[in-house]
DNA sequence: CGCGATGAGTTGAAGCGTCAACCAATTCGG
DNA sequence: CCGAATTGGTTGACGCTTCAACTCATCGCG
């Protein structure tokens, strides 16, 4: 299926190898990170990202759409997730005072404690799977590669 | 949250940058590839992988568990997906003659045409987003990096 | 002012993935 | 050989994500 001259630029062996390596990584890494967080802290990676995003913000609060962008998710997804987190007591929602369309989510004390408790394990997992698996040069290369791909996939965001 | 001596090895700025780059990539790339396949061929990336896996096999057929490994998915997931593909007429299932426990999935003619039609667009997307975004050196680096991470995440598979 | 257009979020239904329970066929120990 | 353990796969229920429809608030323009 790769030899014919059908006008398609199929992948050369080394290109294929690199792609397969990236593909395998893309499929396994999220699962591994999710598994660790779920097991040790009862949180999805996405839930963790949301709460971590809030924990770093002034007043531990942030508007929904901003938070969605930070966590790489749709507004709808965030809305559902925040509703669940609210039900669990980790977050509260309230309309913005200045612009009634805006909803700001705020981390509760219980939520704060939850993130603080979850963070070390998560960082350790990232370290184990990624950072400590690579040399410093590879880490620098990875950043360049990631940025290059990211620019192609999502050209709008790089402005 | 990074300054205290709490026994946790937090990420240094360059480590964080590399990780964020990889994280963004991991979340956006699958979506972008899925979107292209879904739009142009009505297939999930996973469905495509399954059918591509079959198309490369002798007799266009392969046993379920093998196929699941190839497509990086659980057997259960594959079973559901193959059931849907069967309903769409792209695949048929039958028990193995030698060992009745084994199920082999086989690509139908319609399925074959579907993959053949979908492949060029998918390869073009991979090229656009990944291969052509990188220099040959970066491609080689990516393979090494991916393999290194993969070894940490899933040590069993490398035997 | 008043009213249509736009923007921010929410909601409900539908589809997909995971998990655990399950079934069927085969193998192995006695 | 016969029954138990193992292997390969399927199923149903549940939870999460997506998509499209919707609500409500604000903005802009006549």
XYZ file of C-alpha atoms (C1' of nucleotides) in Angstrom:
378
model
C 0.000 0.000 0.000
C 3.032 2.262 0.055
C 4.699 1.699 -3.269
C 2.199 2.971 -5.805
C 2.448 6.383 -7.334
C -0.988 7.510 -6.304
C -0.112 11.106 -5.605
C -0.067 10.641 -1.870
C 3.124 11.299 0.077
C 3.110 8.253 2.311
C 5.391 8.180 5.311
C 8.997 7.063 4.955
C 10.155 4.442 7.458
C 11.877 6.899 9.763
C 8.935 9.257 9.587
C 6.625 6.404 10.402
C 8.781 5.336 13.323
C 8.770 8.814 14.809
C 5.028 9.112 14.319
C 4.316 5.728 15.862
C 6.439 6.665 18.825
C 4.546 9.905 19.298
C 1.216 8.190 18.775
C 1.922 5.546 21.391
C 2.965 8.271 23.783
C -0.168 10.297 23.133
C -2.373 7.348 23.919
C -0.605 5.980 26.959
C 0.632 8.999 28.874
C -2.755 10.606 29.562
C -4.054 7.289 30.801
C -1.114 6.779 33.103
C -1.406 10.253 34.602
C -5.148 9.935 34.979
C -4.729 6.616 36.684
C -2.327 7.955 39.280
C -4.494 10.956 40.125
C -7.664 8.931 40.221
C -6.177 6.292 42.456
C -4.332 8.568 44.886
C -6.676 11.539 45.002
C -9.965 10.612 43.405
C -9.547 13.283 40.754
C -9.572 13.265 36.988
C -6.618 14.927 35.348
C -9.041 17.485 33.991
C -10.552 18.093 37.413
C -7.054 18.488 38.807
C -6.153 20.985 36.120
C -9.256 23.005 36.851
C -8.610 23.125 40.563
C -4.904 23.774 40.081
C -5.806 26.630 37.756
C -8.002 28.137 40.426
C -5.413 27.619 43.150
C -2.896 29.710 41.235
C -5.276 32.568 40.570
C -5.810 35.643 42.683
C -8.649 35.069 45.142
C -8.518 31.429 44.085
C -11.121 32.353 41.513
C -11.381 32.712 37.767
C -14.050 33.089 35.159
C -15.327 29.985 33.470
C -14.208 30.654 29.921
C -10.696 31.552 31.025
C -10.528 28.409 33.098
C -11.733 26.325 30.187
C -8.935 27.636 28.003
C -6.381 27.006 30.733
C -7.498 23.420 31.125
C -7.705 22.768 27.396
C -11.393 21.943 27.454
C -14.654 23.205 26.080
C -16.833 25.539 28.072
C -19.546 22.940 28.151
C -17.237 20.321 29.547
C -16.019 22.725 32.180
C -19.565 23.604 33.146
C -20.420 19.960 33.767
C -17.207 19.334 35.680
C -17.556 22.412 37.851
C -21.090 21.400 38.659
C -19.797 18.068 39.937
C -16.946 19.727 41.854
C -19.459 22.089 43.389
C -21.575 19.161 44.472
C -18.476 17.689 46.100
C -17.816 20.956 47.933
C -14.523 21.810 46.220
C -15.710 24.830 44.297
C -18.437 27.466 44.349
C -19.884 29.439 41.459
C -21.323 32.923 41.420
C -22.153 35.488 38.792
C -19.719 38.343 38.308
C -20.831 41.577 39.929
C -19.869 43.810 37.004
C -21.093 41.653 34.148
C -23.957 39.351 34.948
C -23.179 37.071 32.020
C -19.892 36.025 33.526
C -19.638 33.206 36.051
C -16.616 33.004 38.295
C -15.627 29.788 39.969
C -13.853 29.911 43.300
C -11.947 27.212 45.133
C -13.257 26.444 48.619
C -10.997 25.599 51.529
C -11.821 21.952 51.066
C -10.920 22.284 47.393
C -7.643 23.971 48.247
C -6.712 21.174 50.594
C -7.618 18.661 47.950
C -5.286 20.186 45.350
C -2.488 20.669 47.827
C -2.789 17.023 48.775
C -2.919 15.853 45.175
C -0.136 17.996 43.748
C 2.955 16.166 45.068
C 1.831 12.823 43.697
C 0.964 14.292 40.350
C 4.253 16.135 40.043
C 6.058 12.973 41.019
C 4.280 11.103 38.246
C 5.168 13.758 35.669
C 8.743 13.568 36.862
C 8.860 9.815 36.715
C 7.257 9.463 33.305
C 8.661 12.478 31.517
C 11.230 14.702 33.154
C 13.486 12.086 34.685
C 13.171 9.855 31.627
C 14.934 12.452 29.514
C 18.282 14.183 29.459
C 18.352 17.977 29.811
C 19.068 18.254 26.085
C 16.103 16.077 25.269
C 13.945 18.199 27.500
C 14.935 21.286 25.554
C 14.352 19.474 22.280
C 10.958 18.331 23.484
C 9.906 21.883 24.172
C 10.896 22.983 20.678
C 9.184 20.008 19.079
C 6.037 20.461 21.096
C 5.859 24.139 20.277
C 6.420 23.491 16.570
C 3.626 20.940 16.397
C 1.391 23.069 18.515
C 1.831 26.005 16.151
C 0.607 23.843 13.276
C -2.296 22.285 15.108
C -3.628 25.435 16.690
C -2.227 28.432 14.844
C -4.599 30.867 16.496
C -3.380 30.322 20.029
C 0.236 31.401 19.437
C -0.607 35.133 19.131
C 3.692 27.081 46.043
C 7.145 26.224 44.707
C 9.470 27.814 47.204
C 8.864 25.857 50.388
C 11.063 23.000 51.439
C 8.286 20.466 51.674
C 10.223 17.495 50.393
C 8.648 17.619 46.966
C 10.811 18.119 43.896
C 8.699 20.680 42.088
C 9.407 21.401 38.456
C 12.069 23.918 37.499
C 11.000 26.568 34.967
C 12.550 24.827 31.981
C 11.135 21.490 33.081
C 7.749 23.077 33.461
C 7.978 24.674 30.040
C 8.816 21.370 28.383
C 6.031 19.617 30.255
C 3.461 22.268 29.388
C 4.469 22.010 25.768
C 4.045 18.264 25.794
C 0.786 18.516 27.704
C -0.715 20.967 25.247
C 0.358 18.709 22.420
C -1.143 15.632 24.040
C -4.491 17.322 24.442
C -4.771 19.052 21.095
C -3.229 16.646 18.607
C -5.630 13.747 19.133
C -8.535 16.116 18.814
C -7.216 17.606 15.607
C -6.602 14.221 14.027
C -9.967 12.926 15.165
C -11.651 15.972 13.765
C -10.119 15.543 10.306
C -11.028 11.863 10.120
C -14.501 12.386 11.450
C -15.235 15.223 9.071
C -13.732 13.723 5.917
C -14.502 10.057 6.447
C -16.957 9.673 9.284
C -14.496 7.629 11.274
C -13.031 7.924 14.729
C -9.277 7.741 14.927
C -9.682 4.530 16.845
C -12.026 3.093 14.250
C -9.536 4.075 11.574
C -6.713 2.375 13.439
C -8.748 -0.786 13.769
C -9.626 -0.913 10.107
C -6.116 0.060 9.053
C -4.798 -2.722 11.238
C -7.046 -5.189 9.498
C -6.201 -3.863 6.053
C -2.519 -4.585 6.604
C -3.066 -8.125 7.841
C -3.103 -11.295 5.809
C -6.647 -12.116 4.707
C -7.596 -8.671 5.992
C -8.342 -10.398 9.274
C -6.926 -10.566 12.757
C -7.949 -11.815 16.136
C -9.579 -9.397 18.512
C -6.968 -9.292 21.264
C -4.145 -8.732 18.784
C -6.101 -5.954 17.156
C -6.790 -4.333 20.492
C -3.089 -4.210 21.265
C -2.323 -2.794 17.844
C -4.860 -0.018 18.283
C -3.812 0.774 21.865
C -7.200 -0.010 23.314
C -8.851 -2.394 25.712
C -10.464 -5.558 24.471
C -13.795 -4.333 25.732
C -13.516 -1.108 23.815
C -12.572 -2.972 20.679
C -15.508 -5.290 21.086
C -17.940 -2.383 21.234
C -16.296 -0.625 18.304
C -16.206 -3.731 16.138
C -19.852 -4.321 16.872
C -20.637 -0.865 15.532
C -18.368 -1.331 12.527
C -20.102 -4.627 11.851
C -23.462 -2.896 11.989
C -22.151 -0.417 9.432
C -21.010 -3.248 7.183
C -17.271 -2.554 7.367
C -16.271 -5.642 9.283
C -17.478 -9.149 10.026
C -16.720 -11.322 13.014
C -16.478 -15.075 13.244
C -15.071 -17.581 15.694
C -11.735 -19.135 14.886
C -11.952 -22.646 13.467
C -9.106 -24.062 15.536
C -9.894 -22.422 18.860
C -13.506 -21.561 19.447
C -12.672 -18.981 22.092
C -10.939 -16.769 19.577
C -12.853 -14.278 17.485
C -11.334 -13.002 14.286
C -12.473 -9.794 12.701
C -12.295 -9.414 8.950
C -12.540 -6.317 6.814
C -15.303 -6.430 4.224
C -14.942 -4.949 0.750
C -16.917 -1.922 1.874
C -14.589 -1.599 4.846
C -11.557 -1.859 2.623
C -12.824 0.897 0.392
C -13.558 3.006 3.415
C -9.973 2.759 4.732
C -8.441 3.280 1.333
C -10.539 6.395 0.931
C -9.705 7.682 4.397
C -5.980 6.987 4.416
C -4.677 9.793 2.197
C -6.423 12.483 4.190
C -5.248 11.052 7.456
C -1.654 10.738 6.308
C -1.814 14.289 5.002
C -2.983 15.476 8.408
C -0.183 13.633 10.189
C 2.234 15.165 7.738
C 0.873 18.642 8.169
C 0.713 18.588 11.942
C 3.795 16.575 12.780
C 6.202 15.459 10.088
C 6.406 18.624 8.053
C 6.415 20.773 11.161
C 9.761 19.332 12.196
C 13.264 19.130 10.808
C 14.720 15.675 10.136
C 16.869 16.019 13.254
C 13.854 16.866 15.337
C 12.069 13.864 13.923
C 14.890 11.629 15.075
C 14.929 13.316 18.460
C 11.185 12.863 18.761
C 11.497 9.155 18.231
C 14.118 8.865 20.973
C 12.104 11.008 23.352
C 8.906 9.126 22.677
C 10.589 5.792 23.192
C 12.207 6.934 26.427
C 8.916 8.121 27.879
C 7.134 5.081 26.620
C 9.598 2.816 28.389
C 8.821 4.544 31.674
C 5.081 4.594 31.245
C 4.664 1.062 30.043
C 7.741 -0.951 30.973
C 6.133 -4.267 30.190
C 5.589 -3.643 26.493
C 9.266 -3.242 25.582
C 10.132 -6.932 25.990
C -35.185 54.404 25.264
C -36.154 49.964 22.937
C -35.041 46.054 20.396
C -32.179 42.966 17.749
C -27.524 41.005 17.950
C -23.913 39.165 20.408
C -21.613 36.912 24.241
C -21.260 33.738 28.479
C -22.890 29.796 30.420
C -26.071 26.033 31.211
C -28.674 22.072 30.118
C -30.363 17.505 28.215
C -29.826 13.956 25.077
C -26.905 10.923 22.644
C -22.594 8.479 21.985
C -18.380 6.490 23.599
C -15.190 4.217 27.117
C -14.540 1.737 31.401
C -15.491 -1.472 34.734
C -17.141 -5.556 36.527
C -19.870 -9.445 35.794
C -20.571 -12.852 32.823
C -20.419 -16.801 29.197
C -18.216 -20.159 26.312
C -14.356 -22.906 24.871
C -10.136 -25.008 26.074
C -6.535 -26.818 28.915
C -4.695 -29.141 32.704
C -4.386 -32.008 36.907
C -5.746 -36.075 38.996
C -11.797 -38.782 30.880
C -14.067 -35.445 34.180
C -14.208 -31.271 36.668
C -11.737 -27.001 37.874
C -9.044 -23.320 36.387
C -7.779 -20.411 32.631
C -8.306 -17.823 28.492
C -10.816 -14.937 25.000
C -14.395 -12.281 24.313
C -19.049 -10.059 25.138
C -22.428 -7.474 27.569
C -24.895 -3.863 30.401
C -24.703 -0.152 33.386
C -22.671 3.921 34.636
C -19.959 8.188 34.029
C -17.972 11.541 31.128
C -17.738 14.363 26.729
C -19.879 16.416 22.929
C -23.302 18.725 20.403
C -27.043 21.532 19.692
C -30.630 24.091 21.737
C -31.597 27.302 25.041
C -31.478 31.200 28.705
C -30.126 35.368 30.374
C -27.406 39.566 30.366
C -25.193 43.174 27.946
C -24.137 45.987 23.932
C -25.016 48.728 19.855
C -27.718 51.287 16.951
C -31.698 53.685 15.330
